[in-house]
Coordinates of C-alpha atoms in Angstrom, one line a residue:
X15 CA 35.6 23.4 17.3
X16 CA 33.7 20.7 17.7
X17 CA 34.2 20.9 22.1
X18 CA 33.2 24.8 21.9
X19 CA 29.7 23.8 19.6
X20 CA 28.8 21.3 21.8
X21 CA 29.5 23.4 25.2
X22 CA 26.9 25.7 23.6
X23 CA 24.5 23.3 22.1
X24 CA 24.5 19.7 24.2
X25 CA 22.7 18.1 21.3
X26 CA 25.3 18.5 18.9
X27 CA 26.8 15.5 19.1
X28 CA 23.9 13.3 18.7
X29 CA 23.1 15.1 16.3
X30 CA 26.0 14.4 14.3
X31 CA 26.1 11.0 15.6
X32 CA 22.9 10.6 14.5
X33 CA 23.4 11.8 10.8
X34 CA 26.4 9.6 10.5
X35 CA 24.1 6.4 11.6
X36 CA 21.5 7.5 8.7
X37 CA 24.2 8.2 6.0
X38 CA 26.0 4.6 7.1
X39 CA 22.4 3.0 7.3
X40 CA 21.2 4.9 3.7
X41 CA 24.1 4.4 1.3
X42 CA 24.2 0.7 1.5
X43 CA 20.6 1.1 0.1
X44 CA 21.5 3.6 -2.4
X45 CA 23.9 1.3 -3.7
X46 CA 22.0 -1.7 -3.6
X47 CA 18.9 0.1 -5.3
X48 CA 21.1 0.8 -8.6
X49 CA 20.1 4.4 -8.0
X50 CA 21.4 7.0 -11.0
X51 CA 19.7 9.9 -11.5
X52 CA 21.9 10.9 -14.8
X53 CA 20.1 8.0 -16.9
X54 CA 17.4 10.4 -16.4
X55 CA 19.7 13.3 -18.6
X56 CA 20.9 10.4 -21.0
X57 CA 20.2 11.9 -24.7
X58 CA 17.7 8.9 -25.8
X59 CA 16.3 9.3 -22.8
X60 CA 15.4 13.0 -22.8
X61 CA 14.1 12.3 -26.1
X62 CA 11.7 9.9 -25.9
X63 CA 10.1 11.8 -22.4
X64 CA 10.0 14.7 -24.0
X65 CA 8.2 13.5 -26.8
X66 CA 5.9 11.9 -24.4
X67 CA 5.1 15.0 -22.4
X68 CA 4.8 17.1 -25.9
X69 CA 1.4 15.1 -25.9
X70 CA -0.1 16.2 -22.9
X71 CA -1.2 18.9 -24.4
X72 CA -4.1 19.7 -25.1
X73 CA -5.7 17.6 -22.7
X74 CA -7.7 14.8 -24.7
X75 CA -11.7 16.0 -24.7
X76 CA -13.5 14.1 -27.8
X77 CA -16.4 12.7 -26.3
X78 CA -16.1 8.8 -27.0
X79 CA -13.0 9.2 -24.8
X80 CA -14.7 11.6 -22.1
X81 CA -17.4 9.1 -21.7
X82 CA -14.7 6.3 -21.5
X83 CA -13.2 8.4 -18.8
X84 CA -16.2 8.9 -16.8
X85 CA -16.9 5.0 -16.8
X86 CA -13.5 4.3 -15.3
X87 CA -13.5 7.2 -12.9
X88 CA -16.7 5.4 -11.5
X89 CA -15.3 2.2 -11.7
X90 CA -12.7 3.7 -9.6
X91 CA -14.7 5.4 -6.9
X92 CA -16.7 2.2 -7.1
X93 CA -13.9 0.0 -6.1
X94 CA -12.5 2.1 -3.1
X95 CA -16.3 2.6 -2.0
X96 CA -17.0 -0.9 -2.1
X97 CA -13.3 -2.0 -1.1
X98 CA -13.8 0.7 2.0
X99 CA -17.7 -1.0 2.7
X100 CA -16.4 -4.4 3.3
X101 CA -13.4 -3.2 5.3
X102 CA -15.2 -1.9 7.6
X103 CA -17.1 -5.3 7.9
X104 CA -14.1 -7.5 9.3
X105 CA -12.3 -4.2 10.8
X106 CA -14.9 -3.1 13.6
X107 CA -15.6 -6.2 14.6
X108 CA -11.9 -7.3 14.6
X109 CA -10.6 -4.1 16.6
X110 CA -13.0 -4.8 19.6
X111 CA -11.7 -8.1 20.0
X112 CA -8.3 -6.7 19.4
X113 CA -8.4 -3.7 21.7
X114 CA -8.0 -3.8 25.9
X115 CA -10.4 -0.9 26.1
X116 CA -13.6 -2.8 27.0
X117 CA -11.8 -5.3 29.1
X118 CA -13.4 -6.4 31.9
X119 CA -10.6 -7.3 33.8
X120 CA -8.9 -4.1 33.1
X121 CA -11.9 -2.2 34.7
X122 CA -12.0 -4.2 38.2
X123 CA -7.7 -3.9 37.9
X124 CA -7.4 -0.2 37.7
X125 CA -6.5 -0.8 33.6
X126 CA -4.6 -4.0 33.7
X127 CA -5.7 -6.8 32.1
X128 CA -5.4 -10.2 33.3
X129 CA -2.7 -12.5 31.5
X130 CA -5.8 -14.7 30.0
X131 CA -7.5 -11.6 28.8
X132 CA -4.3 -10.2 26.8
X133 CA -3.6 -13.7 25.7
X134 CA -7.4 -14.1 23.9
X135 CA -6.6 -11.0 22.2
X136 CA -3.4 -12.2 20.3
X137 CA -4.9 -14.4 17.9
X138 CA -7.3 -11.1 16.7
X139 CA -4.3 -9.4 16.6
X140 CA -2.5 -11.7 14.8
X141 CA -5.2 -11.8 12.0
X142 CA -4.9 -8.1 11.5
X143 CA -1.1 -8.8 11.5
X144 CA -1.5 -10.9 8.0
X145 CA -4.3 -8.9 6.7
X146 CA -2.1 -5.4 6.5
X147 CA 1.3 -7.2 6.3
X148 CA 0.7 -8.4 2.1
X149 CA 0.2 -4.8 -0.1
X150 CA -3.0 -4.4 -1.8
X151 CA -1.1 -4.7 -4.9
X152 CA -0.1 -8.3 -4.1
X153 CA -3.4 -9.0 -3.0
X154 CA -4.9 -7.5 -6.6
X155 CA -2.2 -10.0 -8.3
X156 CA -4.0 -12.8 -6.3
X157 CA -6.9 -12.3 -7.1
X158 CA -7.3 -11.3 -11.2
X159 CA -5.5 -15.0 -11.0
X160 CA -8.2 -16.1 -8.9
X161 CA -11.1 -14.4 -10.2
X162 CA -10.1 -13.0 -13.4
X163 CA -9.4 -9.2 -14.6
X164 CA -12.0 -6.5 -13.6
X165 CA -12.8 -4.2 -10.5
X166 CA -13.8 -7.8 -8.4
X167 CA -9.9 -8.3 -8.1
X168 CA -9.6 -4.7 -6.9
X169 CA -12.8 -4.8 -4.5
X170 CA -11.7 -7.8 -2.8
X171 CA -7.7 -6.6 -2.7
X172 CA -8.8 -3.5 -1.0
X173 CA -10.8 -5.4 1.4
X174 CA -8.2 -7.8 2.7
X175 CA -5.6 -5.0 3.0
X176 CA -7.4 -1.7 4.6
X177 CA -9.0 -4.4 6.9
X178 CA -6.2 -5.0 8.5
X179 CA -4.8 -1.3 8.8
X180 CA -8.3 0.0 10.2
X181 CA -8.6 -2.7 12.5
X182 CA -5.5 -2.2 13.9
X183 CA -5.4 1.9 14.2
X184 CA -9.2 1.7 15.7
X185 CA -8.1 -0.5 18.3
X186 CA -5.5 1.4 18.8
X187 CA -8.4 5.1 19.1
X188 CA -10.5 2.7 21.6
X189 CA -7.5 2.8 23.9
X190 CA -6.4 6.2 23.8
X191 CA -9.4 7.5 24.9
X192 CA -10.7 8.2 28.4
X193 CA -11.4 5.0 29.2
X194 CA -13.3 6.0 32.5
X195 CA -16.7 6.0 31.5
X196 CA -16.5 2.9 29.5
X197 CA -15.0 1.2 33.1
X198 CA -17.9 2.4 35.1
X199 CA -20.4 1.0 32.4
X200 CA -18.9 -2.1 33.0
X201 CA -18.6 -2.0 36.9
X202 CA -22.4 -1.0 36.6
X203 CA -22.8 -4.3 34.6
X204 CA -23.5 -3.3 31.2
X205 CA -23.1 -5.3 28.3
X206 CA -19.0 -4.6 26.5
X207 CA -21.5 -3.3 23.4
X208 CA -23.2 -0.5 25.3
X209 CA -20.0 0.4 27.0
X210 CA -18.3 0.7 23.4
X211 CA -21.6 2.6 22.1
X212 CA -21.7 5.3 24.7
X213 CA -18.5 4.9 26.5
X214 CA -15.6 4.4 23.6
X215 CA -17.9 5.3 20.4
X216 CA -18.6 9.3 21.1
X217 CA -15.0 10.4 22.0
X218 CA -13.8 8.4 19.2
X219 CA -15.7 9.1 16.1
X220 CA -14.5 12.0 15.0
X221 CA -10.6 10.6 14.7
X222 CA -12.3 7.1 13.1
X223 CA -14.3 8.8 10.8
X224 CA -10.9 11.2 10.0
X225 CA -9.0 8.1 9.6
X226 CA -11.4 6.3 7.7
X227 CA -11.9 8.8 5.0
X228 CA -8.4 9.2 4.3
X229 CA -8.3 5.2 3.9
X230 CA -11.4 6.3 1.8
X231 CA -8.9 8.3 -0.5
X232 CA -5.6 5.8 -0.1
X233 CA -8.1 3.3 -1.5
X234 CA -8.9 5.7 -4.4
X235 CA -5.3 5.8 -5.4
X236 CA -4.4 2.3 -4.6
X237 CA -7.3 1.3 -7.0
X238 CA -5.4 3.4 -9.6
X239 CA -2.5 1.5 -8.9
X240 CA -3.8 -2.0 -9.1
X241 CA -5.4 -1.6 -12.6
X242 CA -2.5 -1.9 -13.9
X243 CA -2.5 -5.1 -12.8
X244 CA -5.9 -5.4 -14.5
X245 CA -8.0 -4.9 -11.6
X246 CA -10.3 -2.4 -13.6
X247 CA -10.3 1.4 -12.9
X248 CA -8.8 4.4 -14.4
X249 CA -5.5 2.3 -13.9
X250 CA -5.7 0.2 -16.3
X251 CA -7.3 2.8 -18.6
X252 CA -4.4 4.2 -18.2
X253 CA -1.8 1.6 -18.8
X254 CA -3.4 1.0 -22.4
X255 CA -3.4 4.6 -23.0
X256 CA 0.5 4.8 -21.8
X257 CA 1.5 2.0 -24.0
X258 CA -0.4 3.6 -27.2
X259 CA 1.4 6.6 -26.4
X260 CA -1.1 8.6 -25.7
X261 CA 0.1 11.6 -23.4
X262 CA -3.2 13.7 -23.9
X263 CA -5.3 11.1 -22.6
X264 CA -2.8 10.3 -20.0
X265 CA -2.5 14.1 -18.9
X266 CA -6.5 13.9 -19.0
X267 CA -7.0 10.9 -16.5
X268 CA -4.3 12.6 -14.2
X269 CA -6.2 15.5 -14.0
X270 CA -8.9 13.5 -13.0
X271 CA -7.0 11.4 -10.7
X272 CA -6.4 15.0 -8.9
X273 CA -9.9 16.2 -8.8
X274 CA -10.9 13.1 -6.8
X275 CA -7.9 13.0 -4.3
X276 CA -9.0 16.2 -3.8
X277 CA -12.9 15.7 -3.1
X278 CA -11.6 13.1 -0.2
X279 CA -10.2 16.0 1.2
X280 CA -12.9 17.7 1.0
X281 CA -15.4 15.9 2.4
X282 CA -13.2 14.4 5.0
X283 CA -12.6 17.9 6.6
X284 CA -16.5 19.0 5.9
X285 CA -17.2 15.4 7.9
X286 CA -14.9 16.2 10.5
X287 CA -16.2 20.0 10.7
X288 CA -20.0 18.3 11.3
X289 CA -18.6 16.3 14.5
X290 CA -16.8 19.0 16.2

């Protein structure tokens, strides 16, 4: 059976072959990860979520709480804005240090960069290595010990992380380009700035500004996430309300955890609309 399927089909057997390396690969996993979805059907259990999701509704609307929401859903957008600004700061200047594109030697080599070049890149590539390897969530942790609870810890954690991740996927946008009329800019003798400015920058923009939006919104939800740690936020607006019990205000701040995941998409497709 097996001979006849793969006469017909000559990707049948790495197919299989493949499946059987991903189940032999995910059940040691599965087992290690104390995975069991039946506690989820266990009779206390059922009781106490449902209880808990019986209080979703009606959604919580009493004005001291709406005006507590809109404070932390500002205090949210706050810390991703502000997380995203300072980014940007170490990211840009990191990724052109990082990236080959403006390489002078790779211009006069037909795209190959002398050993000495590639070698002066490493340590700016190593940098971004440490900056996305810790989670903004370990970074938060860091700093509310270092700095104290509040959206600074969140600010700062968002910073250090998405720093490293942009620097290393615009880097990776300056070389994917045509890198032709950055080369002749610098065979003409222009300065590595003015090749990146009209020779990298326009045919990359659009995907940077793409990308950069949706880091825009990761940072949005991973500000979420870290005020739980205390880092300020609807998360830890949240966590009080989920330990009080409180499924209507929960259900509320979810709600408005949707609206704004959805307004990054928004204005990262009209932003990306405008450059086409």
């Amino acid at each position: 059976m097996l001979n006849a399927r793969h006469a017909t089909d000559p990707a049948a057997l790495p197919r299989l072959m493949l499946t059987i390396a991903a189940v032999a690969l995910l059940w040691p996993g599965v087992m290690l990860s104390e995975l069991n979805p039946l506690v989820l059907f266990d009779e206390d259990n059922r009781r106490t979520m449902g209880g808990f999701l019986a209080g979703f509704w009606p959604l919580a609307h009493d004005p001291e709480f709406l005006r507590l929401l809109g404070r932390a859903t500002l205090e949210t957008l706050a810390i991703a804005t502000a997380g995203m600004a300072l980014a940007l700061l170490i990211a840009l200047p990191a990724s052109l240090l990082a990236s080959r594109a403006l390489s002078r030697s790779a211009a006069s080599r037909e795209g190959r960069p002398a050993w000495w070049s590639q070698a002066l890149r490493w340590p700016a590539r190593a940098v971004l290595i440490v900056l996305r390897s810790v989670p903004e969530i370990v970074w938060a942790l860091l700093f509310v010990r270092a700095v104290g609870l509040g959206p600074t810890a969140g600010v700062l954690a968002i910073a250090i992380a998405y720093s490293g991740m942009l620097g290393k996927v615009y880097a990776e946008i300056y070389e994917s380009v045509d890198p032709l009329p950055a080369r002749a800019l610098l065979g003409a003798g222009s300065s590595r700035l003015a090749a990146f400015l009209y020779g990298v920058l326009p045919q990359a923009a659009a995907e940077m500004l793409s990308y950069g939006v949706y880091r825009w919104e990761c940072g949005i939800r991973a500000s979420v996430v870290m005020g739980f740690v205390g880092a300020g936020g609807l998360g830890q607006q949240m966590d009080l309300s989920m330990r009080m019990f409180a499924g209507a205000e929960v259900a509320s701040m979810l709600v408005t955890f949707l609206v704004l995941v959805l307004l990054a998409d928004l204005i990262s497709r009209a932003l990306r609309w405008g450059l086409a």
